[in-house]
XYZ file of C-alpha atoms in Angstrom:
760
model
C 134.101 43.536 -107.149
C 135.235 40.249 -108.464
C 133.704 37.443 -110.488
C 133.461 35.210 -107.407
C 131.532 37.879 -105.386
C 129.208 38.911 -108.143
C 125.632 37.743 -107.123
C 123.118 40.407 -107.855
C 120.231 38.396 -109.187
C 117.204 39.233 -111.503
C 115.955 36.160 -113.259
C 114.976 33.455 -110.604
C 117.653 30.903 -109.867
C 117.598 27.442 -108.311
C 119.638 24.418 -107.185
C 118.755 20.790 -107.212
C 121.063 19.373 -104.964
C 124.470 20.236 -103.259
C 127.648 18.418 -102.012
C 127.067 16.616 -98.873
C 130.202 15.224 -97.319
C 131.282 18.685 -95.887
C 133.794 20.902 -97.090
C 136.627 19.272 -95.260
C 134.769 15.862 -95.283
C 133.345 16.260 -91.901
C 130.533 13.908 -92.409
C 132.965 11.227 -93.726
C 135.105 11.552 -90.642
C 131.952 11.424 -88.345
C 130.694 8.303 -89.945
C 133.942 6.529 -89.690
C 134.204 7.579 -85.973
C 130.728 6.414 -85.319
C 131.315 2.904 -87.000
C 134.560 2.458 -85.024
C 132.779 3.084 -81.733
C 134.887 6.341 -81.176
C 131.609 8.583 -81.163
C 127.833 8.374 -80.559
C 124.838 8.753 -82.700
C 124.113 12.070 -81.339
C 127.435 13.526 -82.500
C 127.038 11.783 -85.976
C 123.543 13.620 -86.361
C 124.902 16.841 -85.144
C 127.658 16.738 -87.665
C 125.473 15.866 -90.467
C 123.071 18.872 -89.399
C 125.988 21.270 -89.332
C 127.250 20.373 -92.691
C 123.562 20.678 -94.029
C 123.266 24.210 -92.393
C 126.464 25.477 -93.959
C 125.400 24.168 -97.504
C 122.134 26.233 -97.102
C 124.016 29.351 -95.872
C 126.454 29.137 -98.804
C 123.560 29.022 -101.230
C 121.562 31.648 -99.619
C 124.574 34.071 -99.479
C 125.149 33.359 -103.170
C 121.844 34.580 -103.887
C 119.921 31.597 -104.956
C 116.160 32.084 -104.957
C 114.970 28.479 -104.808
C 117.429 26.183 -102.704
C 116.896 22.467 -103.063
C 116.859 21.001 -99.466
C 116.554 17.594 -98.012
C 119.046 15.906 -100.180
C 121.544 15.495 -97.386
C 122.183 11.756 -96.271
C 124.312 9.800 -93.818
C 124.927 7.228 -96.527
C 122.757 7.282 -99.749
C 119.659 9.314 -100.649
C 117.900 6.383 -102.363
C 118.489 4.282 -98.928
C 116.971 7.164 -97.210
C 113.826 7.339 -99.251
C 113.430 3.401 -99.216
C 113.388 3.548 -95.360
C 110.917 6.657 -95.260
C 108.524 4.613 -97.353
C 108.857 1.645 -95.647
C 110.823 -0.404 -97.998
C 112.543 -2.697 -95.640
C 113.241 -6.437 -96.548
C 112.310 -8.771 -93.932
C 115.932 -9.715 -93.084
C 116.284 -6.228 -91.624
C 113.174 -6.390 -89.588
C 114.904 -7.165 -86.209
C 116.810 -3.957 -86.427
C 115.758 -0.395 -85.678
C 117.090 3.267 -85.983
C 120.737 3.620 -87.331
C 121.347 -0.158 -86.698
C 118.760 -0.831 -89.352
C 119.976 1.904 -91.659
C 123.446 0.762 -91.671
C 122.641 -2.876 -91.645
C 120.934 -2.299 -94.975
C 123.816 -0.301 -96.278
C 126.688 -2.310 -95.079
C 125.395 -5.804 -93.927
C 125.608 -6.987 -90.451
C 125.998 -10.275 -88.714
C 126.080 -12.519 -91.763
C 123.028 -10.519 -93.160
C 123.781 -9.261 -96.592
C 123.445 -5.651 -97.388
C 121.300 -4.227 -100.142
C 122.954 -4.360 -103.637
C 124.939 -1.508 -104.651
C 125.261 -0.058 -107.998
C 125.997 3.066 -110.133
C 123.606 6.121 -110.034
C 122.748 6.333 -113.841
C 126.154 7.036 -115.549
C 127.765 8.791 -112.625
C 130.562 7.464 -110.411
C 128.078 7.660 -107.421
C 126.685 4.398 -105.989
C 123.389 3.795 -104.591
C 121.789 1.019 -102.759
C 119.113 -0.976 -104.774
C 115.752 -0.778 -102.974
C 114.029 -4.420 -102.568
C 110.324 -3.927 -102.502
C 108.889 -6.888 -100.404
C 105.389 -8.159 -100.715
C 104.366 -6.336 -97.546
C 105.673 -2.724 -96.824
C 106.386 -1.411 -93.240
C 104.528 1.865 -92.239
C 105.936 4.990 -93.901
C 107.770 7.415 -91.638
C 108.762 10.837 -93.135
C 109.504 12.472 -89.627
C 113.231 12.927 -90.326
C 112.565 14.650 -93.588
C 109.827 16.828 -92.168
C 112.208 17.921 -89.505
C 114.891 18.779 -92.096
C 112.158 20.934 -93.918
C 111.187 22.834 -90.719
C 115.126 23.606 -90.027
C 115.426 24.877 -93.595
C 112.392 26.994 -93.462
C 113.673 28.531 -90.162
C 116.803 29.785 -92.157
C 115.725 30.154 -95.643
C 111.984 30.762 -95.544
C 110.175 30.232 -98.844
C 113.503 29.780 -100.563
C 113.573 26.158 -99.275
C 112.360 23.828 -101.761
C 112.230 20.157 -100.461
C 113.771 17.594 -102.899
C 111.931 14.280 -103.063
C 113.155 11.375 -105.031
C 110.378 10.508 -107.486
C 108.124 7.423 -107.054
C 108.609 6.065 -110.498
C 112.326 6.527 -110.607
C 112.323 4.734 -107.279
C 110.087 1.906 -108.514
C 112.183 1.772 -111.804
C 115.266 1.366 -109.999
C 114.087 -1.284 -107.400
C 113.940 -5.086 -107.144
C 110.266 -6.048 -106.847
C 108.598 -9.018 -105.013
C 105.125 -7.601 -105.521
C 103.264 -6.746 -108.711
C 104.601 -3.529 -110.382
C 101.176 -1.890 -110.534
C 100.564 -2.807 -106.909
C 103.849 -1.301 -105.824
C 103.121 1.911 -107.761
C 99.779 2.259 -106.167
C 101.005 1.719 -102.780
C 104.031 3.975 -103.252
C 101.887 6.644 -104.789
C 99.617 6.658 -101.902
C 102.568 7.425 -99.489
C 103.873 10.224 -101.654
C 100.486 11.618 -101.497
C 100.664 11.519 -97.599
C 104.132 13.432 -97.811
C 102.713 16.005 -100.039
C 100.055 16.676 -97.865
C 102.145 16.952 -94.718
C 104.591 19.387 -96.705
C 101.512 21.475 -97.614
C 100.468 21.787 -93.934
C 103.993 23.008 -93.273
C 103.476 25.918 -95.572
C 105.908 24.768 -98.387
C 105.661 26.825 -101.529
C 106.923 24.369 -103.696
C 108.411 20.738 -103.905
C 110.887 19.319 -106.289
C 110.257 15.833 -107.312
C 113.216 14.145 -108.970
C 112.452 11.751 -111.882
C 115.725 11.208 -113.709
C 114.335 7.686 -115.187
C 112.385 9.897 -117.504
C 115.621 9.998 -119.416
C 116.065 6.187 -119.898
C 115.360 4.676 -123.155
C 112.545 2.703 -121.752
C 110.797 5.649 -119.990
C 107.661 4.928 -122.493
C 106.993 1.697 -120.663
C 106.156 3.620 -117.574
C 104.098 6.251 -119.170
C 100.793 5.294 -117.763
C 102.306 5.066 -114.403
C 103.914 8.620 -114.608
C 100.596 9.957 -115.735
C 98.298 8.339 -112.932
C 100.911 9.070 -110.392
C 101.191 12.744 -111.000
C 97.463 13.095 -111.743
C 96.921 11.822 -108.130
C 99.826 13.970 -106.631
C 98.595 17.192 -108.367
C 95.199 16.965 -106.396
C 97.055 18.287 -103.273
C 97.585 21.449 -104.734
C 101.285 21.894 -103.861
C 103.114 23.169 -106.754
C 105.387 20.290 -108.209
C 108.468 20.984 -110.028
C 109.414 17.933 -111.865
C 113.255 17.487 -112.169
C 115.142 15.559 -114.976
C 118.793 15.397 -115.617
C 121.716 13.424 -117.058
C 120.308 13.289 -120.688
C 117.253 14.426 -122.708
C 113.704 13.161 -122.703
C 113.857 11.824 -126.248
C 110.582 10.676 -127.729
C 108.944 11.088 -124.418
C 109.150 14.925 -124.495
C 105.565 15.691 -125.851
C 103.761 13.584 -123.053
C 105.871 14.713 -120.362
C 105.227 18.265 -120.975
C 101.527 17.434 -120.463
C 101.937 15.940 -116.909
C 100.058 17.968 -114.476
C 103.008 19.800 -112.730
C 104.017 23.539 -112.256
C 107.403 23.108 -113.636
C 109.844 20.802 -115.438
C 113.720 20.859 -115.315
C 115.790 19.855 -118.329
C 119.434 19.239 -118.762
C 120.842 21.382 -121.457
C 124.407 20.080 -121.102
C 123.838 16.601 -122.333
C 121.647 15.103 -125.031
C 119.256 17.185 -127.208
C 116.824 18.785 -125.002
C 117.330 22.090 -126.807
C 116.466 20.531 -130.076
C 113.369 19.039 -128.523
C 112.369 22.257 -126.842
C 112.711 24.153 -130.172
C 110.770 21.333 -131.981
C 107.813 21.013 -129.570
C 107.990 24.247 -127.673
C 107.275 24.563 -123.889
C 103.875 24.897 -122.015
C 102.761 28.352 -121.205
C 101.418 27.061 -117.866
C 104.661 25.748 -116.666
C 108.077 27.158 -115.674
C 111.217 25.765 -117.241
C 113.993 24.870 -115.064
C 117.049 25.494 -117.410
C 120.117 23.259 -116.350
C 122.733 25.166 -118.384
C 125.595 25.165 -115.869
C 127.173 21.855 -116.248
C 126.775 20.114 -112.631
C 129.076 16.882 -113.731
C 132.410 18.778 -114.686
C 134.646 21.247 -113.038
C 135.190 23.666 -115.972
C 133.795 27.249 -115.974
C 131.203 28.071 -118.453
C 132.379 29.044 -121.960
C 130.452 32.107 -122.525
C 130.106 31.719 -126.331
C 128.342 28.457 -126.165
C 126.315 28.975 -122.954
C 124.980 32.226 -123.870
C 123.859 31.065 -127.432
C 122.346 28.197 -125.546
C 120.325 30.596 -123.049
C 119.318 32.868 -125.870
C 117.825 29.920 -127.712
C 115.937 28.646 -124.608
C 114.604 32.276 -123.842
C 113.223 32.536 -127.579
C 111.001 29.530 -126.832
C 109.754 30.469 -123.397
C 110.581 33.371 -121.183
C 109.207 31.513 -118.080
C 112.316 29.982 -116.821
C 114.858 29.835 -113.895
C 118.573 29.270 -114.328
C 120.090 26.212 -112.384
C 122.732 23.528 -112.632
C 122.102 20.595 -114.983
C 121.959 18.212 -111.954
C 122.790 18.215 -108.198
C 126.085 19.692 -107.653
C 127.098 16.557 -105.322
C 129.150 15.512 -108.397
C 131.728 18.431 -108.007
C 133.975 19.463 -105.184
C 133.110 22.368 -102.955
C 135.349 25.316 -103.931
C 138.020 25.757 -106.395
C 139.544 28.809 -104.812
C 141.002 26.426 -102.173
C 143.139 24.901 -104.748
C 146.034 27.312 -104.332
C 148.774 24.857 -105.493
C 147.470 24.533 -109.065
C 149.016 26.791 -111.918
C 146.867 29.946 -111.976
C 145.966 29.633 -115.720
C 144.309 26.313 -114.794
C 142.723 27.263 -111.592
C 141.149 30.513 -113.195
C 138.994 28.092 -115.417
C 137.923 25.794 -112.726
C 134.506 25.803 -111.170
C 133.359 23.910 -108.374
C 130.056 24.137 -106.512
C 130.611 27.509 -105.077
C 131.841 28.931 -108.512
C 128.774 27.383 -110.098
C 126.437 29.231 -107.870
C 128.092 32.502 -108.989
C 127.740 31.299 -112.798
C 124.163 30.725 -112.216
C 123.340 34.161 -110.680
C 125.637 35.782 -113.355
C 123.652 34.103 -116.186
C 120.384 35.020 -114.757
C 121.375 38.576 -114.662
C 122.789 38.310 -118.310
C 119.395 36.939 -119.422
C 117.352 39.768 -117.841
C 119.350 42.944 -118.664
C 116.343 45.271 -118.343
C 117.779 47.107 -115.407
C 120.188 48.782 -117.775
C 123.758 47.697 -116.542
C 126.425 45.964 -118.338
C 127.877 44.253 -115.355
C 127.239 40.817 -116.385
C 128.947 41.534 -119.717
C 131.985 42.607 -117.924
C 132.429 39.521 -115.964
C 131.788 37.188 -118.846
C 134.736 38.948 -120.784
C 136.798 38.158 -117.841
C 136.005 34.573 -118.365
C 136.810 34.663 -121.994
C 140.360 36.149 -121.229
C 140.737 33.452 -118.574
C 140.071 30.760 -121.238
C 142.365 32.468 -123.711
C 145.204 32.446 -121.309
C 144.642 28.761 -120.362
C 144.679 27.633 -124.191
C 148.322 29.167 -124.151
C 149.164 27.328 -120.931
C 148.121 23.917 -122.368
C 149.375 23.429 -125.991
C 148.952 20.376 -128.153
C 151.445 17.573 -127.516
C 152.730 16.739 -131.011
C 154.220 13.451 -130.287
C 151.088 12.006 -128.801
C 149.036 13.496 -131.794
C 151.476 11.690 -134.210
C 151.268 8.413 -132.348
C 147.470 8.431 -132.715
C 147.416 9.430 -136.248
C 149.768 6.491 -137.020
C 147.701 3.732 -135.361
C 146.414 0.765 -137.472
C 143.979 -1.965 -136.724
C 146.806 -4.327 -136.023
C 147.671 -2.133 -133.047
C 144.491 -3.419 -131.426
C 144.788 -7.110 -131.986
C 146.660 -9.733 -129.974
C 149.021 -11.718 -132.057
C 147.295 -15.205 -131.403
C 143.493 -15.851 -130.716
C 142.417 -16.733 -127.191
C 142.497 -20.451 -127.456
C 145.997 -20.539 -128.791
C 147.173 -18.073 -126.185
C 145.671 -20.143 -123.451
C 147.837 -23.047 -124.235
C 150.889 -20.974 -123.705
C 149.986 -19.319 -120.707
C 150.697 -20.302 -117.042
C 149.316 -23.515 -115.779
C 147.415 -23.356 -112.355
C 145.497 -25.462 -109.975
C 141.743 -25.856 -110.722
C 139.757 -22.953 -109.248
C 142.863 -20.707 -108.959
C 142.708 -18.143 -106.231
C 143.777 -14.667 -106.332
C 142.651 -10.978 -105.233
C 141.534 -8.024 -107.280
C 144.743 -6.155 -106.269
C 144.545 -3.894 -103.337
C 145.078 -4.648 -99.817
C 144.123 -2.544 -96.646
C 145.234 0.968 -96.719
C 146.000 1.354 -93.050
C 146.680 4.516 -91.010
C 150.364 3.730 -91.010
C 150.472 3.347 -94.676
C 148.610 6.656 -95.268
C 150.917 8.384 -92.870
C 153.855 7.419 -94.990
C 152.563 9.547 -97.800
C 151.777 12.446 -95.432
C 155.504 12.361 -94.143
C 156.906 12.136 -97.616
C 154.932 15.099 -98.699
C 155.952 17.026 -95.620
C 159.600 16.279 -96.132
C 159.830 14.228 -92.866
C 161.249 11.257 -94.810
C 163.093 11.088 -98.066
C 162.109 9.336 -101.163
C 164.360 6.309 -100.545
C 163.008 6.105 -96.939
C 159.403 5.983 -98.109
C 160.241 3.347 -100.848
C 161.859 1.121 -98.283
C 158.842 1.486 -96.054
C 156.426 0.697 -98.886
C 158.601 -2.317 -99.685
C 158.155 -3.632 -96.134
C 154.467 -3.466 -96.661
C 154.846 -5.233 -99.881
C 156.786 -8.043 -98.082
C 154.434 -8.553 -95.464
C 151.629 -8.690 -98.012
C 153.461 -11.380 -100.156
C 154.134 -13.372 -96.966
C 150.544 -13.377 -95.918
C 149.245 -14.248 -99.331
C 151.820 -17.366 -99.574
C 150.728 -18.372 -95.967
C 147.073 -18.108 -96.906
C 147.763 -20.388 -99.785
C 146.644 -17.999 -102.688
C 147.761 -19.108 -106.125
C 148.333 -15.758 -108.049
C 149.594 -12.960 -105.780
C 149.448 -9.139 -106.046
C 151.796 -6.568 -104.330
C 149.098 -4.721 -102.437
C 149.107 -1.312 -103.921
C 150.375 0.406 -100.659
C 151.882 3.285 -102.718
C 148.469 4.051 -104.392
C 146.216 6.690 -102.948
C 143.700 5.718 -105.568
C 143.401 3.561 -108.588
C 143.024 6.535 -110.952
C 145.078 9.153 -109.160
C 148.203 7.090 -108.871
C 148.415 6.803 -112.547
C 147.422 10.142 -113.276
C 150.208 11.713 -111.055
C 152.756 10.072 -113.585
C 151.147 11.192 -116.762
C 151.369 14.669 -118.303
C 147.982 16.326 -118.919
C 146.553 15.401 -115.500
C 146.125 17.839 -112.562
C 145.411 17.024 -108.918
C 143.495 18.877 -106.083
C 144.132 19.026 -102.689
C 140.531 19.343 -101.554
C 138.589 18.221 -104.664
C 136.713 15.430 -102.880
C 133.401 14.091 -104.057
C 131.420 11.123 -102.601
C 131.513 7.751 -104.121
C 129.192 6.080 -101.661
C 128.712 6.367 -98.001
C 131.851 7.494 -96.288
C 134.006 6.751 -99.429
C 135.346 9.836 -100.995
C 137.478 10.221 -104.102
C 139.495 13.155 -105.695
C 138.923 12.782 -109.361
C 141.962 13.972 -111.430
C 141.369 16.916 -113.859
C 142.446 16.038 -117.498
C 143.484 19.478 -118.804
C 145.894 18.636 -121.700
C 147.290 15.829 -123.957
C 148.100 12.655 -121.822
C 151.585 11.175 -122.197
C 153.669 8.633 -119.903
C 156.732 10.287 -118.353
C 158.383 7.016 -117.498
C 157.733 3.459 -115.917
C 154.799 3.769 -113.353
C 154.425 0.310 -111.609
C 157.732 -1.582 -112.524
C 159.684 -0.968 -109.480
C 157.062 -2.328 -107.039
C 156.219 -5.143 -109.227
C 159.880 -6.214 -109.322
C 160.171 -5.923 -105.593
C 157.182 -8.180 -105.114
C 158.233 -10.799 -107.544
C 161.579 -10.963 -106.054
C 159.979 -12.168 -102.893
C 158.085 -15.161 -104.258
C 158.324 -18.004 -106.604
C 154.581 -17.654 -107.302
C 153.236 -15.467 -110.156
C 152.622 -11.716 -109.116
C 150.189 -9.699 -111.375
C 151.219 -6.372 -112.635
C 148.359 -4.163 -111.867
C 147.033 -1.290 -114.078
C 143.935 0.940 -114.219
C 142.385 0.897 -117.728
C 141.924 3.779 -119.934
C 138.049 3.891 -119.927
C 137.942 3.816 -116.132
C 140.625 6.622 -115.992
C 138.526 8.573 -118.247
C 135.191 7.932 -116.432
C 136.609 8.603 -112.909
C 138.243 11.919 -114.005
C 136.922 15.311 -114.889
C 137.715 15.456 -118.632
C 138.273 17.837 -121.259
C 135.265 19.485 -122.987
C 137.217 20.844 -126.046
C 138.130 17.215 -127.541
C 136.012 13.888 -127.543
C 136.393 11.606 -124.574
C 137.313 8.918 -127.180
C 140.462 10.709 -128.146
C 141.494 11.273 -124.492
C 140.911 7.448 -123.814
C 143.237 6.510 -126.761
C 145.998 8.779 -125.309
C 145.749 7.229 -121.951
C 145.788 3.692 -123.742
C 149.154 4.480 -125.567
C 150.686 5.341 -122.001
C 149.310 2.001 -120.605
C 150.524 0.173 -123.656
C 154.032 1.114 -122.894
C 153.613 0.265 -119.333
C 152.430 -3.375 -120.145
C 155.535 -3.633 -122.313
C 157.778 -2.673 -119.443
C 156.118 -5.046 -117.032
C 156.607 -7.880 -119.551
C 160.263 -7.001 -119.760
C 160.531 -7.071 -116.026
C 159.248 -10.491 -115.835
C 155.324 -10.239 -115.487
C 153.479 -13.154 -116.696
C 150.050 -11.710 -115.795
C 149.000 -8.263 -116.190
C 145.611 -6.925 -114.925
C 144.089 -3.872 -116.582
C 141.152 -2.883 -114.510
C 138.082 -1.623 -116.161
C 135.438 -1.282 -113.334
C 133.907 1.856 -114.806
C 133.501 0.594 -118.464
C 129.773 -0.064 -117.911
C 128.964 3.069 -116.016
C 130.049 5.107 -118.997
C 127.171 3.785 -121.161
C 125.017 6.496 -122.505
C 121.655 6.297 -121.006
C 119.954 5.935 -124.508
C 120.713 2.301 -125.929
C 120.833 3.762 -129.358
C 124.080 5.532 -128.431
C 125.663 2.455 -126.886
C 127.522 1.050 -129.836
C 129.387 4.378 -130.501
C 130.559 4.510 -126.915
C 131.417 0.790 -126.695
C 133.460 0.851 -129.892
C 135.916 3.242 -128.773
C 135.863 2.140 -125.174
C 136.753 -1.289 -126.239
C 139.347 -0.197 -128.750
C 140.995 1.725 -125.958
C 141.405 -1.460 -123.996
C 142.592 -3.408 -126.721
C 145.098 -0.650 -127.585
C 146.307 -0.958 -123.905
C 146.598 -4.711 -123.940
C 147.399 -5.817 -127.503
C 151.158 -5.295 -127.091
C 151.297 -8.267 -124.637
C 152.839 -11.539 -125.841
C 150.628 -14.428 -126.170
C 152.332 -15.982 -123.075
C 151.256 -13.148 -121.095
C 147.817 -13.459 -119.384
C 145.637 -10.277 -119.609
C 143.283 -9.891 -116.683
C 140.425 -7.418 -116.345
C 138.104 -6.717 -113.629
C 134.605 -5.038 -113.803
C 132.200 -4.326 -111.083
C 128.682 -3.140 -110.659
C 127.927 -4.181 -114.298
C 125.108 -6.085 -116.087
C 126.608 -7.667 -119.111
C 123.858 -9.452 -120.849
C 122.941 -6.567 -123.117
C 126.638 -5.835 -123.847
C 128.072 -9.331 -123.919
C 129.431 -8.913 -127.487
C 131.389 -5.972 -126.453
C 132.817 -7.718 -123.318
C 133.987 -10.537 -125.480
C 135.699 -8.176 -127.868
C 137.732 -6.862 -125.076
C 139.668 -10.266 -125.587
C 140.868 -10.421 -122.054
C 142.055 -13.866 -120.980
C 140.539 -13.505 -117.504
C 137.393 -11.500 -116.533
C 136.944 -11.097 -112.796
C 133.473 -9.840 -111.896
C 131.351 -8.358 -108.965
C 128.729 -11.072 -108.296
C 128.238 -11.418 -104.471
C 125.583 -8.686 -104.141
C 123.831 -9.358 -107.532
C 122.386 -12.877 -106.649
C 124.620 -14.434 -109.327
C 122.762 -12.557 -112.135
C 126.113 -11.226 -113.812
C 127.306 -14.804 -113.828
C 124.054 -16.182 -115.393
C 124.294 -13.463 -118.109
C 127.890 -14.366 -118.906
C 127.233 -18.108 -119.126
C 123.786 -17.663 -121.040
C 125.833 -15.885 -123.624
C 128.394 -18.700 -123.846
C 131.195 -16.655 -122.935
C 134.370 -18.750 -123.543
C 137.063 -16.964 -121.594
C 138.029 -17.320 -117.811
C 135.784 -15.771 -115.249
C 136.720 -14.749 -111.654
C 133.290 -15.158 -109.953
C 133.398 -12.567 -107.014
C 132.715 -14.879 -104.313
C 132.339 -12.164 -101.351
C 131.310 -8.614 -100.753
C 134.333 -6.678 -99.861
C 131.968 -3.549 -99.176
C 130.624 -5.214 -96.029
C 132.805 -5.552 -92.817
C 131.179 -8.881 -92.362
C 133.710 -11.954 -92.709
C 132.187 -14.452 -95.062
C 132.291 -17.967 -94.022
C 133.964 -20.859 -95.917
C 130.428 -22.583 -96.447
C 128.919 -19.365 -97.821
C 131.729 -19.106 -100.472
C 131.405 -22.750 -101.216
C 127.777 -22.370 -102.103
C 128.739 -19.257 -104.305
C 131.386 -21.458 -106.088
C 128.910 -24.301 -106.574
C 126.669 -21.729 -108.428
C 129.668 -21.158 -110.716
C 130.395 -24.710 -111.189
C 126.934 -25.391 -112.175
C 127.134 -22.720 -114.909
C 130.663 -22.706 -116.074
C 133.101 -25.571 -117.045
C 135.666 -25.861 -114.161
C 138.603 -24.782 -116.340
C 136.923 -21.406 -116.767
C 136.480 -20.496 -113.133
C 138.669 -18.273 -110.961
C 138.341 -17.651 -107.296
C 138.480 -14.135 -105.877
C 136.812 -11.431 -103.811
C 134.412 -9.178 -105.913
C 136.538 -6.051 -105.559
C 139.674 -4.627 -104.175
C 140.500 -4.942 -100.308
C 141.805 -1.225 -99.828
C 138.929 -0.252 -97.608
C 138.927 -3.205 -95.416
C 140.981 -3.922 -92.162
C 143.392 -6.636 -91.891
C 141.243 -8.116 -89.249
C 138.569 -8.638 -91.869
C 140.844 -9.545 -94.858
C 142.953 -12.332 -93.117
C 139.993 -14.503 -92.123
C 138.181 -13.739 -95.316
C 140.906 -14.894 -97.832
C 141.886 -17.962 -95.714
C 138.101 -18.922 -95.906
C 138.206 -18.149 -99.700
C 141.138 -20.396 -100.114
C 139.634 -23.151 -97.980
C 136.411 -22.957 -100.257
C 138.586 -23.487 -103.374
C 140.172 -26.457 -101.687
C 136.785 -27.948 -100.841
C 135.564 -27.441 -104.412
C 138.669 -29.421 -105.651
C 138.064 -32.365 -103.527
C 134.361 -32.300 -104.248
C 135.081 -32.179 -107.963
C 137.898 -34.882 -107.586
C 140.301 -32.585 -109.125
C 143.975 -32.607 -108.136
C 146.298 -29.903 -108.526
C 148.523 -29.946 -111.698
């Protein structure tokens, strides 16, 4: 018997969510085929159900006692619950069925999609519900059908997962009064629980991750009244929290009328709170001690001490992951090309199921066997082997130790740098960086990997794509160009592949949103640059035009937040290691003639701790890492950065401390709120006001973008305004990109004329 097959369970085990894209991304492929008109709705639904069934069967065979079900989604679980609860804005009223579902997700026929933003501090995106003054009728039929299918396979093991009413309300945009919305939603959840009870469901998980937010106390009365009402149904409720601790709210949350409460013991200080306040005797504790947000195996010493400490407070517990396993890939055993010392300490979703059952057995050793101890000893030896495989990089260590405050400072302040930087027309136009990754471009990488073409042939083909991209941008009239990033599979993976200390999987896909999947790199050792990473492609692009071409880099904080990081050293140290590598790249780009370098940090905001009292510590090192990357640039070199899905009002001081010359923002789905936050704070640097939503297939009209720009003009001096899409164009097709960018350039020209400004 091996560790991977050890599933004898004693103490009860549970899951609270599972990956939902399919082990071979079956659902992603089915979605995109449906959108292209290559398959029908029946095929799409069948694929979803097949993926869901395989997920249930995997958990059943692993010996999980309480299997969370109902978290499967065609696009986003928050969107699913919005529609089930009748939270449908008026602009989507004319649609029905899947047409309505995907119109809300992606927009359609000039109708804006729901706003998309990050799910807590993860790299998953959800669609923000808009609660109108009048709700549509609730319809839980699809969810109830899922429960019925699960009961057929799993029986009482099937535990429905329901997104909690207060969390949904907390994350929504409201047109009606909050109390009124809470009452109406509460009534609908009551009906749902009654239906589940009629089906013979033994227990329901209601997920309320908003309880870990710093402002949870503001919703205390609503939590209390809502759960008092729901408890009257008589269906046992297991209240699930994750991503952080309950903080000062711990005592009153323990008093809510529920049968069980799940806590995350891998983040925050829930163990300290548990020891301080105890745990109710009449409730079951869902002990989230297997980390659902990272890919490393448990470290026996630390996890066993945590489990022992929990058991001393309450014996009434179940062992489970810290959150849904949707944030990790399916199976580490498929990664046969990774070095064995590394692969042996990786734990994806299927391995985490094994760890859950193993820890449950270890916690209940009354049956007199030492089997769990044997397998835990195996893990210890695997970690010891890994430590020998990944030694400390002394050169990187010394560079970090020798850093001074001057290494984080540009040589001149912004106002003086601006005078030396390139002169452009008013409302200069550019893009965020990437252009469409067509099937032909993707096939080039496949052919290179298979050995069907040489490296020289591959580079020649990429150069041809760059040439076409430069030609289009010149013809479209863009002012500052990019090379298109055709050589890049992913904005983090591309750089990580050229840095030591990074490892890459073949099958390690996780969902970002909808059909968008990413393979986060694994940072397993000290990070160092092995040579120039982007200079060749930049030089090719710049040689084809007299206009400025931006050098394009991914920032250190985004690389940290979009990777599976080490757990043995602080994230701040890992970010600074990456920053040193990027600093060297900026210097090389400058030497190659780059007058502008963009260091993207779209994930800076999402890394914020969920408790505001921890923000300053995170932002201090995050901003320092960006500054270390950029500070080597000469005053004449204009440093750009891009951020998306970010609210800046509460961290604007830190945004200013980045000291980027140009900040481009996602703004098209947020009703200009991000722009207003920047202008209200008196931000003095230049701003690229994202004028259209690249996550929608709809082509924006010139008139739409003119109106968006006029909002910018009303709030910012003309000399501060840049014109750009709200994000990269990688996921769009050329048939959408070409007219969209031409309309964008035309919109900028109209603004120049209306403002009576001439090009310099």
